[in-house]
Short mmCIF file of C-alpha atoms and ligand atoms in Angstrom, two decimals:
data_model
loop_
_atom_site.label_atom_id
_atom_site.label_comp_id
_atom_site.label_asym_id
_atom_site.label_seq_id
_atom_site.Cartn_x
_atom_site.Cartn_y
_atom_site.Cartn_z
CA MET I 1 -3.19 -1.75 58.08
CA LYS I 2 -2.48 -4.84 56.00
CA PRO I 3 -3.66 -4.36 52.40
CA GLU I 4 -6.41 -6.71 51.29
CA HIS I 5 -5.44 -9.23 48.69
CA ASN I 6 -6.77 -8.59 45.22
CA PRO I 7 -5.51 -10.45 42.16
CA SER I 8 -5.98 -7.47 39.83
CA LEU I 9 -3.51 -5.39 41.91
CA LYS I 10 -0.78 -7.95 41.41
CA THR I 11 2.09 -6.78 39.23
CA THR I 12 4.53 -9.05 37.51
CA GLY I 13 7.64 -6.96 37.00
CA PHE I 14 9.23 -3.53 36.70
CA PHE I 15 7.93 -2.70 33.20
CA HIS I 16 4.54 -4.12 33.98
CA GLN I 17 4.33 -1.90 37.06
CA ILE I 18 5.22 1.17 35.01
CA PHE I 19 2.71 0.19 32.33
CA ARG I 20 -0.05 -0.43 34.88
CA SER I 21 0.61 2.85 36.67
CA ILE I 22 -0.11 4.65 33.40
CA PHE I 23 -2.78 2.39 31.95
CA PRO I 24 -4.73 0.82 34.79
CA ASP I 25 -6.00 -2.71 34.84
CA PRO I 26 -9.42 -2.90 33.21
CA LEU I 27 -10.48 -5.16 36.12
CA ILE I 28 -10.56 -2.28 38.60
CA PRO I 29 -11.35 -3.64 42.11
CA LYS I 30 -15.02 -3.59 42.98
CA SER I 31 -15.25 -2.41 46.60
CA ASP I 32 -15.13 1.33 47.28
CA GLN I 33 -12.05 1.19 49.48
CA GLU I 34 -10.08 -0.96 47.04
CA ARG I 35 -11.15 1.19 44.14
CA LYS I 36 -10.06 4.40 45.89
CA ARG I 37 -6.66 2.96 46.79
CA TYR I 38 -6.24 1.69 43.24
CA LEU I 39 -7.18 4.99 41.63
CA LEU I 40 -4.84 6.92 43.92
CA LYS I 41 -1.93 4.79 42.81
CA ASN I 42 -2.59 5.54 39.17
CA LEU I 43 -0.50 8.19 37.41
CA ILE I 44 -3.17 9.38 35.00
CA LEU I 45 -5.62 9.98 37.79
CA HIS I 46 -3.15 12.30 39.44
CA PHE I 47 -3.65 14.57 36.43
CA ARG I 48 -7.27 13.81 35.61
CA PRO I 49 -10.32 13.69 37.90
CA PRO I 50 -11.59 10.14 38.60
CA THR I 51 -14.98 10.99 37.06
CA VAL I 52 -16.22 13.59 34.57
CA PRO I 53 -19.72 14.85 33.71
CA GLU I 54 -20.96 12.63 30.89
CA LYS I 55 -22.14 15.57 28.77
CA THR I 56 -18.65 17.15 28.65
CA LEU I 57 -17.48 14.12 26.66
CA LYS I 58 -19.48 15.38 23.65
CA PHE I 59 -16.94 16.09 20.92
CA SER I 60 -18.90 19.12 19.71
CA LEU I 61 -18.24 20.88 23.04
CA THR I 62 -14.46 21.10 22.78
CA TRP I 63 -13.68 19.69 19.31
CA GLY I 64 -10.64 18.29 21.12
CA LEU I 65 -8.86 21.61 20.49
CA GLY I 66 -7.24 22.17 23.90
CA GLY I 67 -6.09 18.53 23.98
CA MET I 68 -4.69 18.82 20.46
CA ALA I 69 -2.76 21.94 21.51
CA ALA I 70 -1.27 19.92 24.39
CA VAL I 71 -0.29 17.05 22.04
CA LEU I 72 1.34 19.51 19.64
CA ILE I 73 3.35 21.00 22.51
CA PHE I 74 4.66 17.48 23.27
CA LEU I 75 5.55 16.99 19.60
CA GLN I 76 7.38 20.33 19.66
CA PHE I 77 9.37 19.36 22.74
CA GLY I 78 10.29 15.94 21.30
CA THR I 79 11.34 17.12 17.85
CA GLY I 80 12.97 20.29 19.22
CA LEU I 81 15.17 18.19 21.44
CA LEU I 82 16.32 16.14 18.46
CA LEU I 83 16.97 19.26 16.34
CA LYS I 84 19.19 20.61 19.11
CA PHE I 85 21.72 17.84 18.46
CA VAL I 86 22.47 19.27 15.00
CA TYR I 87 21.61 22.97 15.13
CA VAL I 88 24.38 25.54 15.62
CA PRO I 89 23.15 28.99 16.78
CA THR I 90 25.58 31.21 14.85
CA PRO I 91 24.82 33.04 11.57
CA LEU I 92 27.19 30.85 9.53
CA GLY I 93 26.60 27.64 11.47
CA ALA I 94 22.80 27.93 11.58
CA TYR I 95 22.17 27.83 7.85
CA LYS I 96 24.80 25.14 7.29
CA SER I 97 23.40 22.97 10.07
CA ILE I 98 19.94 23.10 8.48
CA LEU I 99 21.50 22.02 5.16
CA VAL I 100 23.20 19.12 6.95
CA LEU I 101 19.92 18.25 8.67
CA ASN I 102 18.01 18.30 5.38
CA ASN I 103 20.54 16.38 3.32
CA GLU I 104 22.74 14.24 5.56
CA VAL I 105 21.00 13.37 8.81
CA VAL I 106 18.77 10.31 8.69
CA PHE I 107 15.15 11.52 8.96
CA GLY I 108 16.56 15.04 9.54
CA GLN I 109 14.22 16.71 7.06
CA LEU I 110 11.28 14.75 8.46
CA ILE I 111 12.00 15.86 12.05
CA ARG I 112 12.31 19.46 10.85
CA ASN I 113 9.03 19.14 8.94
CA ILE I 114 7.21 17.75 11.98
CA HIS I 115 8.58 20.58 14.14
CA HIS I 116 7.54 23.18 11.56
CA TRP I 117 4.05 21.91 10.75
CA SER I 118 3.11 21.19 14.34
CA ALA I 119 4.31 24.68 15.37
CA ASN I 120 2.03 26.27 12.77
CA LEU I 121 -0.86 23.98 13.64
CA LEU I 122 -0.33 24.87 17.30
CA VAL I 123 -0.99 28.57 16.63
CA LEU I 124 -4.13 27.61 14.72
CA MET I 125 -5.38 25.16 17.39
CA VAL I 126 -4.79 27.57 20.28
CA PHE I 127 -6.62 30.31 18.38
CA LEU I 128 -9.58 28.03 17.57
CA HIS I 129 -9.59 26.75 21.18
CA MET I 130 -9.80 30.34 22.42
CA LEU I 131 -12.74 30.96 20.08
CA ARG I 132 -14.56 27.82 21.26
CA VAL I 133 -14.02 28.85 24.91
CA PHE I 134 -15.36 32.31 24.14
CA PHE I 135 -18.37 31.17 22.12
CA THR I 136 -19.44 28.62 24.76
CA GLY I 137 -19.21 31.26 27.52
CA ALA I 138 -16.53 29.17 29.28
CA PHE I 139 -14.72 32.26 30.59
CA HIS I 140 -17.41 33.13 33.17
CA PRO I 141 -16.72 32.50 36.89
CA PRO I 142 -15.09 30.31 38.14
CA ARG I 143 -13.06 30.10 34.91
CA GLN I 144 -11.83 33.71 34.57
CA PHE I 145 -8.31 32.88 35.60
CA THR I 146 -8.18 29.81 33.32
CA TRP I 147 -8.88 32.27 30.49
CA ILE I 148 -6.08 34.61 31.64
CA ILE I 149 -3.57 31.73 31.86
CA GLY I 150 -4.77 30.68 28.40
CA LEU I 151 -3.91 34.13 27.06
CA GLY I 152 -0.44 33.76 28.61
CA LEU I 153 -0.11 30.42 26.80
CA PHE I 154 -1.19 32.03 23.54
CA GLY I 155 1.51 34.69 24.00
CA LEU I 156 4.11 31.98 24.62
CA VAL I 157 3.02 30.00 21.55
CA LEU I 158 3.39 33.10 19.38
CA THR I 159 6.78 33.84 20.96
CA ALA I 160 7.89 30.25 20.30
CA ASN I 161 6.89 30.51 16.63
CA PHE I 162 8.39 33.93 16.13
CA THR I 163 11.74 33.14 17.77
CA GLY I 164 11.90 29.84 15.86
CA TYR I 165 11.30 31.67 12.58
CA LEU I 166 14.77 33.26 12.67
CA LEU I 167 16.71 30.10 13.47
CA PRO I 168 17.25 28.68 9.90
CA TYR I 169 18.82 32.06 9.10
CA ASP I 170 17.77 32.10 5.46
CA GLN I 171 16.54 35.15 3.55
CA LEU I 172 12.91 34.61 4.57
CA ALA I 173 13.82 34.30 8.26
CA TYR I 174 16.20 37.24 8.27
CA TRP I 175 13.86 39.70 6.55
CA ALA I 176 10.64 38.58 8.24
CA VAL I 177 12.29 39.15 11.62
CA THR I 178 13.80 42.45 10.43
CA VAL I 179 10.31 43.66 9.43
CA SER I 180 8.61 42.39 12.60
CA THR I 181 11.19 43.75 15.05
CA GLY I 182 11.27 46.96 12.97
CA MET I 183 7.64 47.52 14.03
CA LEU I 184 8.78 47.94 17.64
CA GLU I 185 10.33 51.29 16.78
CA TYR I 186 6.88 52.81 16.85
CA VAL I 187 6.19 51.92 20.48
CA PRO I 188 6.37 55.33 22.20
CA ALA I 189 9.24 56.18 24.58
CA VAL I 190 10.69 52.67 25.00
CA GLY I 191 10.33 51.36 21.41
CA SER I 192 13.88 51.87 20.15
CA ARG I 193 15.36 50.56 23.38
CA LEU I 194 13.06 47.54 23.29
CA GLN I 195 14.06 46.85 19.70
CA GLU I 196 17.73 47.11 20.63
CA ILE I 197 17.27 44.67 23.52
CA ILE I 198 15.42 42.12 21.39
CA ARG I 199 17.89 42.40 18.49
CA GLY I 200 20.88 42.56 20.81
CA GLY I 201 22.06 45.63 18.88
CA ASN I 202 20.87 47.81 16.03
CA GLU I 203 20.59 45.08 13.45
CA ILE I 204 19.78 41.41 13.18
CA GLY I 205 23.02 39.48 13.67
CA PRO I 206 24.82 36.92 15.86
CA ALA I 207 23.52 38.50 19.08
CA THR I 208 19.92 38.36 17.83
CA LEU I 209 20.32 34.70 16.93
CA ASN I 210 21.73 33.98 20.38
CA ILE I 211 18.87 35.78 22.12
CA PHE I 212 16.20 34.14 19.95
CA PHE I 213 17.78 30.71 20.46
CA ALA I 214 17.84 31.14 24.24
CA ILE I 215 14.23 32.31 24.36
CA HIS I 216 13.14 29.56 21.95
CA THR I 217 14.87 26.65 23.64
CA ALA I 218 14.84 27.62 27.32
CA ILE I 219 12.44 30.37 28.34
CA VAL I 220 9.49 29.35 26.17
CA PRO I 221 9.59 25.59 26.99
CA VAL I 222 9.85 26.30 30.74
CA GLY I 223 7.04 28.87 30.50
CA LEU I 224 4.84 26.52 28.48
CA THR I 225 5.39 23.67 30.95
CA ILE I 226 4.53 25.79 33.98
CA LEU I 227 1.54 27.54 32.42
CA THR I 228 0.09 24.37 30.86
CA ALA I 229 0.24 22.61 34.24
CA PHE I 230 -1.37 25.67 35.85
CA HIS I 231 -4.06 25.76 33.12
CA PHE I 232 -4.95 22.10 33.67
CA TRP I 233 -5.01 22.57 37.44
CA ARG I 234 -7.40 25.53 37.10
CA ILE I 235 -9.66 23.43 34.86
CA ARG I 236 -9.85 20.77 37.60
CA LYS I 237 -10.42 23.40 40.27
CA SER I 238 -13.36 24.75 38.25
CA ASN I 239 -15.01 21.32 38.38
CA GLY I 240 -14.00 20.42 34.84
CA LEU I 241 -15.43 21.83 31.65
CA VAL I 242 -18.64 23.77 31.15
CA ILE I 243 -21.59 21.46 30.61
CA PRO I 244 -23.06 21.95 27.14
CA ARG I 245 -26.76 22.86 27.06
CA ALA I 246 -29.45 24.17 24.71
CA PRO I 247 -30.26 27.93 24.88
CA GLU I 248 -33.26 27.64 27.20
CA GLU I 249 -31.96 24.70 29.23
CA LYS I 250 -31.09 25.30 32.92
CA ILE I 251 -27.65 24.55 34.42
CA GLU I 252 -27.75 21.03 35.87
CA GLU I 253 -27.07 20.97 39.61
CA LYS I 254 -25.98 17.33 39.71
CA PRO I 255 -24.90 16.16 36.25
CA ILE I 256 -24.45 12.45 35.61
CA ARG I 257 -20.75 11.56 35.97
CA VAL I 258 -18.86 8.69 34.36
CA PRO I 259 -15.37 7.30 35.15
CA THR I 260 -12.51 9.09 33.37
CA LEU I 261 -11.07 5.68 32.58
CA PRO I 262 -11.83 4.60 29.95
CA ASN I 263 -14.43 7.20 28.82
CA LEU I 264 -12.32 10.36 28.60
CA LEU I 265 -8.93 8.72 28.19
CA LEU I 266 -9.96 6.66 25.17
CA ARG I 267 -11.38 9.71 23.42
CA GLU I 268 -8.21 11.70 24.15
CA ILE I 269 -6.03 8.91 22.76
CA VAL I 270 -8.10 8.71 19.56
CA VAL I 271 -7.92 12.51 19.03
CA ALA I 272 -4.15 12.47 19.69
CA LEU I 273 -3.55 9.58 17.25
CA VAL I 274 -5.62 11.18 14.48
CA LEU I 275 -3.78 14.47 14.97
CA ILE I 276 -0.37 12.78 14.93
CA ALA I 277 -1.38 10.94 11.74
CA ILE I 278 -2.33 14.28 10.11
CA VAL I 279 0.96 15.90 11.16
CA MET I 280 2.86 12.88 9.80
CA VAL I 281 1.06 12.99 6.44
CA MET I 282 1.80 16.72 6.17
CA SER I 283 5.43 16.22 7.15
CA VAL I 284 6.02 13.36 4.73
CA SER I 285 4.43 15.17 1.81
CA LEU I 286 5.38 18.82 2.39
CA ASP I 287 9.03 19.71 2.89
CA VAL I 288 9.68 22.96 4.76
CA PRO I 289 11.47 25.23 2.29
CA LEU I 290 14.91 26.69 2.95
CA GLY I 291 15.72 29.84 0.97
CA ASP I 292 19.11 31.34 0.20
CA SER I 293 21.41 32.09 3.10
CA ALA I 294 20.54 35.40 4.87
CA ASN I 295 21.86 38.42 2.99
CA PRO I 296 21.53 41.71 4.93
CA GLY I 297 22.24 43.67 1.75
CA LEU I 298 19.42 42.25 -0.36
CA SER I 299 15.82 42.41 0.81
CA PRO I 300 13.24 40.25 -0.97
CA ASN I 301 10.24 42.00 -2.48
CA PRO I 302 7.73 41.83 -0.88
CA THR I 303 9.16 41.38 2.61
CA LYS I 304 6.41 39.84 4.67
CA ALA I 305 6.06 39.14 8.38
CA PRO I 306 5.20 35.54 9.44
CA TRP I 307 1.52 34.76 8.66
CA TYR I 308 0.31 35.19 12.27
CA PHE I 309 1.67 38.78 12.25
CA SER I 310 0.31 39.70 8.84
CA GLY I 311 -2.81 41.29 10.44
CA PRO I 312 -0.78 44.04 12.16
CA GLN I 313 1.48 44.29 9.07
CA GLU I 314 -1.57 44.90 6.88
CA LEU I 315 -2.92 47.44 9.36
CA LEU I 316 0.43 49.20 9.12
CA LEU I 317 -0.25 49.85 5.43
CA HIS I 318 -3.43 51.73 6.32
CA LEU I 319 -2.80 53.41 9.65
CA HIS I 320 -0.07 55.43 11.30
CA PRO I 321 2.45 52.96 12.84
CA LEU I 322 1.79 54.19 16.38
CA PHE I 323 -1.83 53.05 16.06
CA ALA I 324 -1.24 49.96 13.90
CA VAL I 325 1.46 48.29 15.96
CA PHE I 326 0.97 49.77 19.41
CA ILE I 327 -2.32 51.40 20.35
CA ILE I 328 -4.72 49.02 18.55
CA PRO I 329 -2.91 45.77 19.60
CA LEU I 330 -2.71 47.15 23.16
CA VAL I 331 -6.43 47.98 23.26
CA LEU I 332 -7.24 44.50 21.87
CA ALA I 333 -5.00 42.77 24.42
CA VAL I 334 -6.60 44.72 27.30
CA VAL I 335 -10.09 43.92 25.97
CA LEU I 336 -9.21 40.20 25.66
CA MET I 337 -7.94 40.14 29.25
CA GLY I 338 -10.97 42.07 30.45
CA ILE I 339 -13.54 39.77 28.77
CA PRO I 340 -14.15 37.54 31.84
CA TYR I 341 -14.36 40.53 34.17
CA LEU I 342 -16.99 42.56 32.30
CA LYS I 343 -20.45 42.85 33.82
CA TYR I 344 -22.81 40.25 32.33
CA ASP I 345 -26.50 39.89 32.95
CA THR I 346 -27.18 36.25 32.01
CA HIS I 347 -25.52 32.88 32.64
CA THR I 348 -24.51 31.59 29.24
CA GLU I 349 -21.82 29.05 30.06
CA GLY I 350 -22.24 25.92 27.98
CA ILE I 351 -24.56 27.60 25.42
CA TRP I 352 -23.04 28.04 21.96
CA PHE I 353 -23.24 31.75 21.00
CA ALA I 354 -25.07 32.67 24.23
CA SER I 355 -28.65 32.33 22.86
CA LEU I 356 -30.62 31.95 19.64
CA LYS I 357 -30.66 35.72 19.27
CA GLY I 358 -26.90 35.76 20.00
CA ARG I 359 -26.37 33.37 17.08
CA ARG I 360 -28.32 35.59 14.67
CA MET I 361 -26.58 38.74 15.85
CA ALA I 362 -23.13 37.11 15.56
CA LEU I 363 -23.97 36.03 12.00
CA ILE I 364 -25.11 39.51 11.02
CA ALA I 365 -22.03 41.15 12.62
CA GLY I 366 -19.81 38.66 10.76
CA LEU I 367 -21.49 39.51 7.44
CA ILE I 368 -21.23 43.28 8.03
CA SER I 369 -17.52 42.95 8.75
CA LEU I 370 -17.04 40.61 5.80
CA ILE I 371 -18.38 43.26 3.45
CA ALA I 372 -17.16 46.44 5.18
CA THR I 373 -13.51 45.46 5.79
CA PRO I 374 -12.56 44.71 2.15
CA ILE I 375 -14.40 47.88 1.08
CA GLY I 376 -12.39 49.84 3.68
CA ILE I 377 -9.13 48.28 2.45
CA LEU I 378 -9.92 49.09 -1.20
CA LEU I 379 -11.07 52.63 -0.41
CA ASP I 380 -7.93 53.31 1.57
CA GLU I 381 -5.68 51.79 -1.07
CA TYR I 382 -7.11 53.53 -4.11
CA LEU I 383 -8.98 56.62 -2.91
CA ILE I 384 -7.92 57.89 0.51
CA ASN I 385 -4.19 57.39 -0.14
CA PHE I 386 -4.64 59.11 -3.48
CA LEU I 387 -6.45 62.10 -1.94
CA ALA I 388 -3.85 62.35 0.83
CA GLY I 389 -1.31 63.16 -1.88
CA PHE I 390 -3.15 66.44 -2.58
CA ASN I 391 -2.96 68.03 0.84
CA ASN I 392 -0.39 68.38 3.53
CA PHE I 393 -2.51 67.03 6.32
CA PRO I 394 -0.21 65.63 9.10
CA ALA I 395 0.00 61.81 8.78
CA PHE I 396 -0.43 61.36 12.53
CA LEU I 397 -3.91 62.90 12.28
CA GLY I 398 -4.98 61.80 8.80
CA ASN I 399 -3.73 58.22 9.06
CA GLY I 400 -3.73 57.87 12.82
CA LEU I 401 -5.83 59.73 15.33
CA ILE I 402 -8.83 60.51 13.12
CA PRO I 403 -9.35 56.97 11.71
CA PHE I 404 -8.67 55.53 15.17
CA ILE I 405 -11.33 57.73 16.77
CA LEU I 406 -13.72 56.86 13.93
CA ILE I 407 -13.12 53.09 14.35
CA PHE I 408 -13.31 53.28 18.15
CA SER I 409 -16.49 55.34 18.22
CA GLY I 410 -17.93 53.12 15.47
CA CYS I 411 -17.44 50.10 17.76
CA ILE I 412 -18.97 51.88 20.77
CA GLY I 413 -21.86 53.14 18.61
CA PHE I 414 -22.45 49.63 17.25
CA TYR I 415 -22.49 48.26 20.82
CA ILE I 416 -25.00 50.87 22.01
CA LEU I 417 -27.16 50.31 18.93
CA ILE I 418 -27.45 46.56 19.41
CA LYS I 419 -28.01 46.94 23.15
CA HIS I 420 -30.80 49.46 22.89
CA ARG I 421 -32.32 49.00 19.45
CA TYR I 422 -32.34 45.19 19.60
CA SER I 423 -32.56 44.85 23.41
CA ALA I 424 -29.53 42.55 23.48
CA THR I 425 -28.19 41.26 26.81
CA ASN I 426 -24.64 42.28 27.72
CA ASN I 427 -23.47 38.80 26.74
CA GLU I 428 -25.03 39.04 23.28
CA ALA I 429 -23.78 42.60 22.72
CA VAL I 430 -20.17 41.80 23.78
CA GLN I 431 -20.20 38.70 21.58
CA THR I 432 -21.54 40.62 18.57
CA LEU I 433 -18.82 43.25 18.88
CA PHE I 434 -16.23 40.48 19.30
CA VAL I 435 -17.38 38.84 16.04
CA LEU I 436 -17.27 42.18 14.21
CA ILE I 437 -13.65 42.76 15.26
CA LEU I 438 -12.65 39.11 14.79
CA VAL I 439 -13.85 38.97 11.17
CA ALA I 440 -12.16 42.33 10.40
CA PHE I 441 -8.91 40.99 11.87
CA LEU I 442 -9.15 37.76 9.85
CA ILE I 443 -9.74 39.68 6.62
CA LEU I 444 -6.75 41.93 7.29
CA MET I 445 -4.66 38.81 7.90
CA ILE I 446 -5.86 37.05 4.74
CA THR I 447 -5.23 40.20 2.70
CA GLY I 448 -1.70 40.43 4.10
CA ILE I 449 -0.93 36.77 3.39
CA TRP I 450 -2.45 36.29 -0.06
CA PHE I 451 -3.35 39.62 -1.59
CA ARG I 452 -0.12 41.59 -1.24
CA GLY I 453 2.52 41.35 -3.96
CA PRO I 454 5.70 43.24 -4.86
CA GLY I 455 5.93 46.62 -3.15
CA MET I 456 3.11 45.37 -0.86
CA LYS I 457 0.64 46.43 -3.56
CA LEU I 458 -2.75 44.75 -3.68
CA THR I 459 -2.62 41.86 -6.10
CA TRP I 460 -4.59 38.79 -7.13
CA PRO I 461 -3.12 35.72 -5.37
CA LEU I 462 -2.84 33.58 -8.52
CA LYS I 463 -0.35 36.05 -9.99
CA LEU I 464 2.09 35.58 -7.07
C1 HEM N 501 -1.02 26.10 24.64
C2 HEM N 501 -2.20 26.56 24.79
C3 HEM N 501 -3.36 25.86 25.46
C4 HEM N 501 -3.51 24.55 25.85
C5 HEM N 501 -2.52 23.41 25.71
C6 HEM N 501 -4.84 24.43 26.43
C7 HEM N 501 -5.40 23.26 26.89
C8 HEM N 501 -6.71 23.14 27.34
C9 HEM N 501 -7.42 21.90 27.51
C10 HEM N 501 -6.85 20.51 27.25
C11 HEM N 501 -8.65 22.21 27.97
C12 HEM N 501 -9.79 21.25 28.28
C13 HEM N 501 -10.59 20.77 27.07
C14 HEM N 501 -10.66 21.56 25.82
O1 HEM N 501 -11.27 22.63 25.78
O2 HEM N 501 -10.09 21.08 24.84
C15 HEM N 501 -8.73 23.65 28.12
C16 HEM N 501 -9.80 24.34 28.62
C17 HEM N 501 -9.85 25.71 28.77
N1 HEM N 501 -8.97 26.61 28.20
FE1 HEM N 501 -7.24 26.15 27.32
N2 HEM N 501 -5.44 25.67 26.43
C18 HEM N 501 -4.59 26.57 25.83
C19 HEM N 501 -4.84 27.90 25.56
C20 HEM N 501 -5.97 28.59 25.98
C21 HEM N 501 -6.31 29.94 25.61
C22 HEM N 501 -5.56 30.79 24.60
C23 HEM N 501 -7.46 30.27 26.31
C24 HEM N 501 -8.22 31.55 26.30
C25 HEM N 501 -7.73 32.73 26.21
C26 HEM N 501 -7.83 29.11 27.11
C27 HEM N 501 -8.88 29.05 28.00
C28 HEM N 501 -9.41 27.88 28.49
C29 HEM N 501 -10.59 27.80 29.34
C30 HEM N 501 -11.38 28.98 29.92
C31 HEM N 501 -10.85 26.44 29.51
C32 HEM N 501 -12.02 25.83 30.28
C33 HEM N 501 -13.09 25.52 29.26
C34 HEM N 501 -14.32 24.90 29.81
O3 HEM N 501 -14.51 24.87 31.02
O4 HEM N 501 -15.12 24.43 28.98
N3 HEM N 501 -6.92 28.09 26.86
N4 HEM N 501 -7.53 24.19 27.70
#
């Protein structure tokens, strides 16, 4: 069939055609048939639906967090590619190449700063995005699998950060990775073998650097590309985002829809530009430090894991390693994966904190954890550890099994209490328990980052 003539479809040249296939002509053809043909030809609309529910455009639904994570991944790919031109993945070459990058390559330090700050922001954004998805009930059917792919993405983002941490091969990198991979030893049966595989031997050395470099520059980028595409596809398949609503409001059967172009696209561009501006300001004003060259014979005191692993590292100071670095993280990972598949009794998608009661209960759980966790840390540091010195109670029981059973049954007891005493729905009860654990985890992390000094003793941060 001969295409109908329409002046707005006319293109003037190669670059104009490319430009128009990304950013469509504002004078989109009027008739339905022309419009459909036009939209089909457009690149953006191959990735985005032609229309979106108007209410999902509200910034306070998503806070732009998933989109910001995607932009940061692009920044990582771009700057990572540039860094690859200078970086040499050998123990001697790595440190030297970072020195060259910092001091001799034009904009070298800036590119490294962008890569570093956006990597750290990425962990933060993905974490906050996961919390927003959870607290708006966006993991319920049909979005269960989007949640699972999201968890896979979170794992990849952590792997990217962790493998990148070693690459400058300075003291901080060397010892942080020594400590973190050292934790693997406590995984039963396969731990030592796993540690050997990851380190490429018994100690951190050239083989480790090679393995980390390969994972960082090949496996993780490929994984991120595939899973991000899969994530976005699942979001489209689930009819877009959850529609925000007030606690008592019903789910709309036929929400009002508006064209993606320009409504969604413009908002996404604004969020991306603001984020890039923030990353640039950080990167211009804060240089990423480079310590002394790695020295396997001299460990810094304290030797800390990267900040996103300081929660488990802090737990390790209180509990037997088997529980701190294996059983508890495993239980948490299984619980996170199981969240969308638990049995719920109400539809809460789109409602922040499930209901008004859910909000109150989450607040109370947060406050309980905020008070109880530091008390627990202090008691363990100054009293329980002290008492343990007086008897020969096996560490596996005293520091491991018994506290684990106490924590686990405390969580179950708390769940039963709020379900029966306060007649909470399953959604409210699961969320309350989630907040309790979340706040405890955050406090452990903060303690590990700021309140641990030489010898990993508790200290006041200003003294550090
Ligand atoms: C690199 C990591 C990730 C990227 C780039 C990403 C990107 C996105 C984007 C752009 C959206 C749509 C809008 C928004 O919420 O901002 C979204 C939605 C969603 N994401 Fe992610 N995400 C990531 C990680 C995660 C994680 C860790 C989870 C959960 C474990 C998750 C679960 C979901 C779900 C369930 C939706 C649908 C939300 C709804 O319907 O309202 N994502 N993601």
